[in-house]
mmCIF file of C-alpha atoms in Angstrom:
data_model
loop_
_atom_site.group_PDB
_atom_site.id
_atom_site.type_symbol
_atom_site.label_atom_id
_atom_site.label_comp_id
_atom_site.label_asym_id
_atom_site.label_seq_id
_atom_site.Cartn_x
_atom_site.Cartn_y
_atom_site.Cartn_z
ATOM 1 C CA UNK A 1 -6.511 -21.616 3.754
ATOM 2 C CA UNK A 2 -5.268 -18.195 2.664
ATOM 3 C CA UNK A 3 -2.046 -17.072 1.033
ATOM 4 C CA UNK A 4 -0.104 -13.895 1.746
ATOM 5 C CA UNK A 5 3.106 -12.847 0.001
ATOM 6 C CA UNK A 6 6.021 -11.171 1.795
ATOM 7 C CA UNK A 7 9.748 -10.448 1.520
ATOM 8 C CA UNK A 8 12.335 -10.734 4.283
ATOM 9 C CA UNK A 9 15.915 -9.479 4.412
ATOM 10 C CA UNK A 10 18.123 -6.426 4.221
ATOM 11 C CA UNK A 11 17.313 -3.762 1.605
ATOM 12 C CA UNK A 12 18.263 -5.024 -1.835
ATOM 13 C CA UNK A 13 18.642 -8.655 -0.714
ATOM 14 C CA UNK A 14 15.077 -9.518 0.293
ATOM 15 C CA UNK A 15 13.868 -13.065 -0.362
ATOM 16 C CA UNK A 16 10.269 -13.914 -1.284
ATOM 17 C CA UNK A 17 8.057 -15.958 1.015
ATOM 18 C CA UNK A 18 4.460 -17.143 0.969
ATOM 19 C CA UNK A 19 2.615 -17.185 4.281
ATOM 20 C CA UNK A 20 -0.024 -19.885 4.605
ATOM 21 C CA UNK A 21 -2.732 -19.379 7.219
ATOM 22 C CA UNK A 22 -4.486 -22.637 8.084
ATOM 23 C CA UNK A 23 -8.065 -23.038 9.319
ATOM 24 C CA UNK A 24 -6.955 -22.447 12.918
ATOM 25 C CA UNK A 25 -5.198 -19.188 12.050
ATOM 26 C CA UNK A 26 -1.685 -20.568 12.427
ATOM 27 C CA UNK A 27 0.861 -19.122 9.980
ATOM 28 C CA UNK A 28 3.484 -21.197 8.202
ATOM 29 C CA UNK A 29 6.194 -19.701 5.984
ATOM 30 C CA UNK A 30 7.495 -21.201 2.736
ATOM 31 C CA UNK A 31 10.289 -19.971 0.481
ATOM 32 C CA UNK A 32 9.246 -18.899 -3.015
ATOM 33 C CA UNK A 33 12.788 -19.179 -4.404
ATOM 34 C CA UNK A 34 11.980 -22.424 -6.290
ATOM 35 C CA UNK A 35 9.374 -20.367 -8.191
ATOM 36 C CA UNK A 36 10.820 -16.867 -8.446
ATOM 37 C CA UNK A 37 13.779 -14.756 -7.414
ATOM 38 C CA UNK A 38 11.476 -11.972 -6.266
ATOM 39 C CA UNK A 39 7.889 -10.769 -6.015
ATOM 40 C CA UNK A 40 8.245 -8.614 -9.084
ATOM 41 C CA UNK A 41 6.669 -7.773 -12.411
ATOM 42 C CA UNK A 42 7.442 -11.140 -14.004
ATOM 43 C CA UNK A 43 6.034 -13.110 -11.070
ATOM 44 C CA UNK A 44 2.877 -11.012 -10.702
ATOM 45 C CA UNK A 45 2.116 -10.989 -14.437
ATOM 46 C CA UNK A 46 1.532 -14.738 -14.435
ATOM 47 C CA UNK A 47 -1.068 -16.690 -12.488
ATOM 48 C CA UNK A 48 1.097 -16.369 -9.395
ATOM 49 C CA UNK A 49 -1.574 -17.562 -6.968
ATOM 50 C CA UNK A 50 -2.271 -20.796 -8.863
ATOM 51 C CA UNK A 51 1.447 -21.397 -9.423
ATOM 52 C CA UNK A 52 2.163 -20.936 -5.720
ATOM 53 C CA UNK A 53 -0.687 -23.192 -4.654
ATOM 54 C CA UNK A 54 0.421 -25.891 -7.080
ATOM 55 C CA UNK A 55 3.983 -25.728 -5.748
ATOM 56 C CA UNK A 56 2.718 -25.945 -2.184
ATOM 57 C CA UNK A 57 0.533 -28.954 -3.027
ATOM 58 C CA UNK A 58 3.501 -30.670 -4.689
ATOM 59 C CA UNK A 59 5.756 -30.016 -1.698
ATOM 60 C CA UNK A 60 8.184 -28.003 -3.813
ATOM 61 C CA UNK A 61 8.443 -25.010 -1.462
ATOM 62 C CA UNK A 62 10.671 -25.521 1.592
ATOM 63 C CA UNK A 63 9.420 -24.346 4.953
ATOM 64 C CA UNK A 64 11.419 -21.442 6.400
ATOM 65 C CA UNK A 65 11.572 -19.421 9.607
ATOM 66 C CA UNK A 66 11.986 -15.792 8.519
ATOM 67 C CA UNK A 67 14.071 -13.564 10.733
ATOM 68 C CA UNK A 68 15.361 -10.041 10.592
ATOM 69 C CA UNK A 69 13.903 -7.177 8.596
ATOM 70 C CA UNK A 70 10.495 -7.315 6.891
ATOM 71 C CA UNK A 71 10.757 -5.628 3.512
ATOM 72 C CA UNK A 72 8.143 -4.214 1.205
ATOM 73 C CA UNK A 73 6.088 -7.190 -0.014
ATOM 74 C CA UNK A 74 6.973 -6.496 -3.624
ATOM 75 C CA UNK A 75 10.083 -5.381 -5.444
ATOM 76 C CA UNK A 76 10.423 -1.712 -6.322
ATOM 77 C CA UNK A 77 7.503 -0.779 -8.602
ATOM 78 C CA UNK A 78 8.162 0.918 -11.909
ATOM 79 C CA UNK A 79 5.268 3.281 -11.245
ATOM 80 C CA UNK A 80 3.916 4.399 -7.876
ATOM 81 C CA UNK A 81 0.714 6.350 -8.406
ATOM 82 C CA UNK A 82 -0.974 8.394 -5.676
ATOM 83 C CA UNK A 83 -4.595 9.505 -5.441
ATOM 84 C CA UNK A 84 -5.392 12.663 -3.507
ATOM 85 C CA UNK A 85 -8.498 13.849 -1.644
ATOM 86 C CA UNK A 86 -10.294 10.541 -2.194
ATOM 87 C CA UNK A 87 -12.297 10.688 1.057
ATOM 88 C CA UNK A 88 -14.882 13.464 1.377
ATOM 89 C CA UNK A 89 -14.116 14.076 5.066
ATOM 90 C CA UNK A 90 -10.385 14.389 4.351
ATOM 91 C CA UNK A 91 -11.097 16.862 1.554
ATOM 92 C CA UNK A 92 -13.239 18.851 3.989
ATOM 93 C CA UNK A 93 -10.533 18.950 6.678
ATOM 94 C CA UNK A 94 -8.167 20.200 3.944
ATOM 95 C CA UNK A 95 -10.600 23.027 3.173
ATOM 96 C CA UNK A 96 -11.567 21.576 -0.214
ATOM 97 C CA UNK A 97 -14.565 20.040 -1.926
ATOM 98 C CA UNK A 98 -14.415 16.363 -2.965
ATOM 99 C CA UNK A 99 -12.957 16.226 -6.486
ATOM 100 C CA UNK A 100 -15.206 15.615 -9.472
ATOM 101 C CA UNK A 101 -12.434 13.519 -11.028
ATOM 102 C CA UNK A 102 -9.573 11.662 -9.287
ATOM 103 C CA UNK A 103 -6.584 13.773 -8.260
ATOM 104 C CA UNK A 104 -3.508 11.873 -9.474
ATOM 105 C CA UNK A 105 0.173 12.347 -8.644
ATOM 106 C CA UNK A 106 3.312 10.226 -8.952
ATOM 107 C CA UNK A 107 5.760 9.214 -6.231
ATOM 108 C CA UNK A 108 9.339 8.034 -6.848
ATOM 109 C CA UNK A 109 9.699 4.275 -6.671
ATOM 110 C CA UNK A 110 12.636 4.729 -4.300
ATOM 111 C CA UNK A 111 10.254 6.156 -1.701
ATOM 112 C CA UNK A 112 9.044 2.585 -1.031
ATOM 113 C CA UNK A 113 10.100 1.176 2.354
ATOM 114 C CA UNK A 114 9.385 -1.778 4.582
ATOM 115 C CA UNK A 115 6.522 -1.679 7.102
ATOM 116 C CA UNK A 116 8.800 -1.326 10.136
ATOM 117 C CA UNK A 117 11.658 0.721 8.661
ATOM 118 C CA UNK A 118 12.730 3.957 10.301
ATOM 119 C CA UNK A 119 11.409 7.027 8.500
ATOM 120 C CA UNK A 120 14.333 9.442 7.975
ATOM 121 C CA UNK A 121 12.123 12.434 7.215
ATOM 122 C CA UNK A 122 13.893 15.603 6.091
ATOM 123 C CA UNK A 123 16.296 17.684 8.224
ATOM 124 C CA UNK A 124 14.539 20.823 9.357
ATOM 125 C CA UNK A 125 11.098 19.707 8.131
ATOM 126 C CA UNK A 126 8.300 20.933 10.382
ATOM 127 C CA UNK A 127 5.171 19.554 8.760
ATOM 128 C CA UNK A 128 5.639 15.799 8.389
ATOM 129 C CA UNK A 129 2.278 14.049 8.201
ATOM 130 C CA UNK A 130 0.822 10.521 7.979
ATOM 131 C CA UNK A 131 -1.766 8.986 5.622
ATOM 132 C CA UNK A 132 -3.012 5.408 5.987
ATOM 133 C CA UNK A 133 -4.106 4.049 2.597
ATOM 134 C CA UNK A 134 -5.207 0.976 0.671
ATOM 135 C CA UNK A 135 -2.695 0.075 -2.035
ATOM 136 C CA UNK A 136 -3.650 -1.642 -5.305
ATOM 137 C CA UNK A 137 -1.011 -3.881 -6.906
ATOM 138 C CA UNK A 138 -1.325 -4.216 -10.681
ATOM 139 C CA UNK A 139 -0.979 -7.669 -12.271
ATOM 140 C CA UNK A 140 -1.588 -6.996 -15.982
ATOM 141 C CA UNK A 141 -0.530 -4.492 -18.623
ATOM 142 C CA UNK A 142 -3.328 -1.959 -18.278
ATOM 143 C CA UNK A 143 -3.728 0.813 -20.823
ATOM 144 C CA UNK A 144 -6.971 2.302 -22.134
ATOM 145 C CA UNK A 145 -9.047 -0.281 -20.303
ATOM 146 C CA UNK A 146 -12.594 -0.499 -21.627
ATOM 147 C CA UNK A 147 -14.461 -0.542 -18.317
ATOM 148 C CA UNK A 148 -14.248 -1.189 -14.593
ATOM 149 C CA UNK A 149 -14.646 -4.932 -15.099
ATOM 150 C CA UNK A 150 -11.380 -4.993 -17.047
ATOM 151 C CA UNK A 151 -9.849 -2.739 -14.401
ATOM 152 C CA UNK A 152 -10.799 -5.094 -11.578
ATOM 153 C CA UNK A 153 -9.236 -8.002 -13.457
ATOM 154 C CA UNK A 154 -5.977 -6.020 -13.655
ATOM 155 C CA UNK A 155 -5.649 -5.866 -9.837
ATOM 156 C CA UNK A 156 -3.328 -8.633 -8.615
ATOM 157 C CA UNK A 157 -3.697 -7.846 -4.940
ATOM 158 C CA UNK A 158 -3.732 -5.348 -2.125
ATOM 159 C CA UNK A 159 -1.259 -3.899 0.362
ATOM 160 C CA UNK A 160 -1.374 -1.559 3.325
ATOM 161 C CA UNK A 161 0.375 1.755 2.619
ATOM 162 C CA UNK A 162 1.358 4.963 4.392
ATOM 163 C CA UNK A 163 1.788 8.088 2.278
ATOM 164 C CA UNK A 164 4.060 10.073 4.593
ATOM 165 C CA UNK A 165 4.007 13.690 3.416
ATOM 166 C CA UNK A 166 5.849 16.955 4.051
ATOM 167 C CA UNK A 167 3.052 19.528 3.891
ATOM 168 C CA UNK A 168 5.227 22.646 3.676
ATOM 169 C CA UNK A 169 6.839 21.319 0.505
ATOM 170 C CA UNK A 170 3.496 20.038 -0.785
ATOM 171 C CA UNK A 171 1.345 23.097 -0.160
ATOM 172 C CA UNK A 172 3.456 25.941 1.210
ATOM 173 C CA UNK A 173 3.707 29.152 -0.766
ATOM 174 C CA UNK A 174 4.116 29.596 -4.490
ATOM 175 C CA UNK A 175 6.615 26.747 -4.726
ATOM 176 C CA UNK A 176 4.458 24.135 -3.039
ATOM 177 C CA UNK A 177 3.865 21.060 -5.187
ATOM 178 C CA UNK A 178 2.459 17.637 -4.361
ATOM 179 C CA UNK A 179 5.468 15.837 -5.819
ATOM 180 C CA UNK A 180 7.864 17.876 -3.652
ATOM 181 C CA UNK A 181 5.998 16.946 -0.490
ATOM 182 C CA UNK A 182 5.534 13.264 -1.258
ATOM 183 C CA UNK A 183 8.908 12.144 -2.584
ATOM 184 C CA UNK A 184 11.074 11.728 0.508
ATOM 185 C CA UNK A 185 13.069 8.488 0.773
ATOM 186 C CA UNK A 186 11.193 5.995 2.919
ATOM 187 C CA UNK A 187 7.932 7.934 2.660
ATOM 188 C CA UNK A 188 5.869 5.040 1.255
ATOM 189 C CA UNK A 189 6.043 2.045 3.596
ATOM 190 C CA UNK A 190 4.210 -0.936 2.084
ATOM 191 C CA UNK A 191 3.131 -4.188 3.693
ATOM 192 C CA UNK A 192 3.820 -6.243 5.712
ATOM 193 C CA UNK A 193 2.351 -8.507 3.055
ATOM 194 C CA UNK A 194 0.462 -8.610 -0.228
ATOM 195 C CA UNK A 195 -2.961 -10.274 -0.240
ATOM 196 C CA UNK A 196 -4.125 -11.639 -3.609
ATOM 197 C CA UNK A 197 -7.283 -10.113 -5.006
ATOM 198 C CA UNK A 198 -8.531 -13.656 -5.646
ATOM 199 C CA UNK A 199 -7.620 -16.527 -3.324
ATOM 200 C CA UNK A 200 -6.880 -20.089 -4.532
ATOM 201 C CA UNK A 201 -10.490 -21.076 -3.720
ATOM 202 C CA UNK A 202 -11.821 -18.282 -5.938
ATOM 203 C CA UNK A 203 -12.941 -16.011 -3.103
ATOM 204 C CA UNK A 204 -12.293 -12.283 -3.447
ATOM 205 C CA UNK A 205 -10.591 -10.126 -0.829
ATOM 206 C CA UNK A 206 -13.198 -7.502 0.083
ATOM 207 C CA UNK A 207 -11.942 -3.927 -0.065
ATOM 208 C CA UNK A 208 -15.366 -2.284 -0.415
ATOM 209 C CA UNK A 209 -15.640 -1.536 3.310
ATOM 210 C CA UNK A 210 -12.156 -2.226 4.638
ATOM 211 C CA UNK A 211 -11.429 -0.511 7.992
ATOM 212 C CA UNK A 212 -8.326 1.710 8.121
ATOM 213 C CA UNK A 213 -6.813 3.211 11.255
ATOM 214 C CA UNK A 214 -3.807 5.213 12.446
ATOM 215 C CA UNK A 215 -2.320 5.762 15.895
ATOM 216 C CA UNK A 216 0.438 8.267 16.606
ATOM 217 C CA UNK A 217 2.243 7.696 19.898
ATOM 218 C CA UNK A 218 -0.674 5.502 20.920
ATOM 219 C CA UNK A 219 -3.374 8.104 20.187
ATOM 220 C CA UNK A 220 -5.912 7.189 17.529
ATOM 221 C CA UNK A 221 -6.010 9.806 14.778
ATOM 222 C CA UNK A 222 -7.659 8.058 11.835
ATOM 223 C CA UNK A 223 -10.498 5.531 11.785
ATOM 224 C CA UNK A 224 -12.618 5.047 8.693
ATOM 225 C CA UNK A 225 -13.386 2.494 5.984
ATOM 226 C CA UNK A 226 -12.868 2.342 2.253
ATOM 227 C CA UNK A 227 -16.649 2.572 1.895
ATOM 228 C CA UNK A 228 -16.109 6.322 2.301
ATOM 229 C CA UNK A 229 -13.827 6.600 -0.738
ATOM 230 C CA UNK A 230 -15.077 9.007 -3.377
ATOM 231 C CA UNK A 231 -13.703 6.771 -6.153
ATOM 232 C CA UNK A 232 -13.447 2.996 -5.660
ATOM 233 C CA UNK A 233 -10.551 0.722 -6.610
ATOM 234 C CA UNK A 234 -11.719 -0.433 -10.052
ATOM 235 C CA UNK A 235 -12.720 3.109 -11.014
ATOM 236 C CA UNK A 236 -9.247 4.374 -10.116
ATOM 237 C CA UNK A 237 -7.445 1.697 -12.156
ATOM 238 C CA UNK A 238 -9.690 2.364 -15.136
ATOM 239 C CA UNK A 239 -9.201 6.133 -14.820
ATOM 240 C CA UNK A 240 -5.413 5.985 -14.529
ATOM 241 C CA UNK A 241 -5.201 3.591 -17.487
ATOM 242 C CA UNK A 242 -6.743 6.245 -19.732
ATOM 243 C CA UNK A 243 -3.608 8.432 -19.599
ATOM 244 C CA UNK A 244 -0.744 6.104 -18.650
ATOM 245 C CA UNK A 245 0.187 2.467 -19.125
ATOM 246 C CA UNK A 246 0.215 0.503 -15.888
ATOM 247 C CA UNK A 247 2.475 -2.534 -15.703
ATOM 248 C CA UNK A 248 2.533 -5.622 -13.451
ATOM 249 C CA UNK A 249 4.040 -4.688 -10.111
ATOM 250 C CA UNK A 250 2.919 -1.049 -10.264
ATOM 251 C CA UNK A 251 1.081 0.287 -7.211
ATOM 252 C CA UNK A 252 -1.779 2.762 -6.846
ATOM 253 C CA UNK A 253 -2.271 4.161 -3.338
ATOM 254 C CA UNK A 254 -5.874 5.233 -3.071
ATOM 255 C CA UNK A 255 -6.027 8.218 -0.703
ATOM 256 C CA UNK A 256 -6.462 8.658 3.033
ATOM 257 C CA UNK A 257 -9.382 9.283 5.401
ATOM 258 C CA UNK A 258 -9.691 12.274 7.709
ATOM 259 C CA UNK A 259 -7.516 12.595 10.782
ATOM 260 C CA UNK A 260 -4.160 13.840 9.503
ATOM 261 C CA UNK A 261 -2.009 16.456 11.208
ATOM 262 C CA UNK A 262 -2.828 18.974 8.474
ATOM 263 C CA UNK A 263 -6.365 19.119 9.926
ATOM 264 C CA UNK A 264 -4.984 21.109 12.863
ATOM 265 C CA UNK A 265 -6.300 18.568 15.375
ATOM 266 C CA UNK A 266 -2.939 16.846 15.829
ATOM 267 C CA UNK A 267 0.710 17.859 15.948
ATOM 268 C CA UNK A 268 2.990 17.187 13.002
ATOM 269 C CA UNK A 269 5.527 14.377 13.359
ATOM 270 C CA UNK A 270 8.829 14.935 15.116
ATOM 271 C CA UNK A 271 11.865 12.789 15.894
ATOM 272 C CA UNK A 272 10.984 9.771 18.026
ATOM 273 C CA UNK A 273 7.299 9.717 17.148
ATOM 274 C CA UNK A 274 5.756 6.333 16.413
ATOM 275 C CA UNK A 275 3.153 5.928 13.650
ATOM 276 C CA UNK A 276 1.106 2.709 13.612
ATOM 277 C CA UNK A 277 -1.397 1.924 10.856
ATOM 278 C CA UNK A 278 -3.617 -1.106 10.411
ATOM 279 C CA UNK A 279 -6.213 -2.733 8.156
ATOM 280 C CA UNK A 280 -7.811 -6.146 8.881
ATOM 281 C CA UNK A 281 -6.355 -8.775 6.578
ATOM 282 C CA UNK A 282 -3.595 -6.454 5.350
ATOM 283 C CA UNK A 283 -1.700 -6.357 8.633
ATOM 284 C CA UNK A 284 -0.132 -3.481 10.533
ATOM 285 C CA UNK A 285 2.867 -1.145 10.253
ATOM 286 C CA UNK A 286 4.953 0.577 12.905
ATOM 287 C CA UNK A 287 7.180 3.397 11.727
ATOM 288 C CA UNK A 288 9.512 5.381 14.001
ATOM 289 C CA UNK A 289 10.543 8.857 12.880
ATOM 290 C CA UNK A 290 14.306 9.454 12.970
#
């Protein structure tokens, strides 16, 4: 049996749910409201997996039938940290060498969206791009961690992410800056659910060779695995902790594989385009550009 954590409802009124997959692959949904008002810093900083399993075993969580919008699987993070050029092939298609040290940037927390929300883009923008990514959800206060073992222990779980980017603002001319191109509202869809790093039975969710893929209007653009990352998950958490304090509920998105529009092999996004991303175990997203 596996647990996945999700939130359903209109923006700002989402309610937390745990999804239980039985041995036959059938999903059942249970409200987390008896345990927590939201999937947030306070919930994730405790032993949320054990607490949820105990409540399920005791019959304390009512079964529900979610309907309507699927929100981001966690409440707005205090810090949303991006990693750039973390796949060698993506660096190459960008005309750059793989970095010797992680490239780090910050995204506004209000860029987080649900996995099926419409992406509003930016009026007049001509270089909107997609980036499928593995997201790391932090579960402990993490500052100046001693090693990657401590860093791994600070990861509460994983989410699927899309780092939608406006390349003209990011890279164009003297005024181009990564933050400008990666801060649009709705530009960081997360979910549809959060998978714990460690399941109730003690098994670990494997992100060492996790497949990632993207289709735009049905055409496959990205297909790779996290085995091709230049810097792995624990290394990234350890590295970031050396210059900022990560808190429970923070998210690190870990970079994208090759196959983005910036490569010149695909057209940039326009109104009506459909972007679908997927990773086994982490689910799938479908974003329509406004």
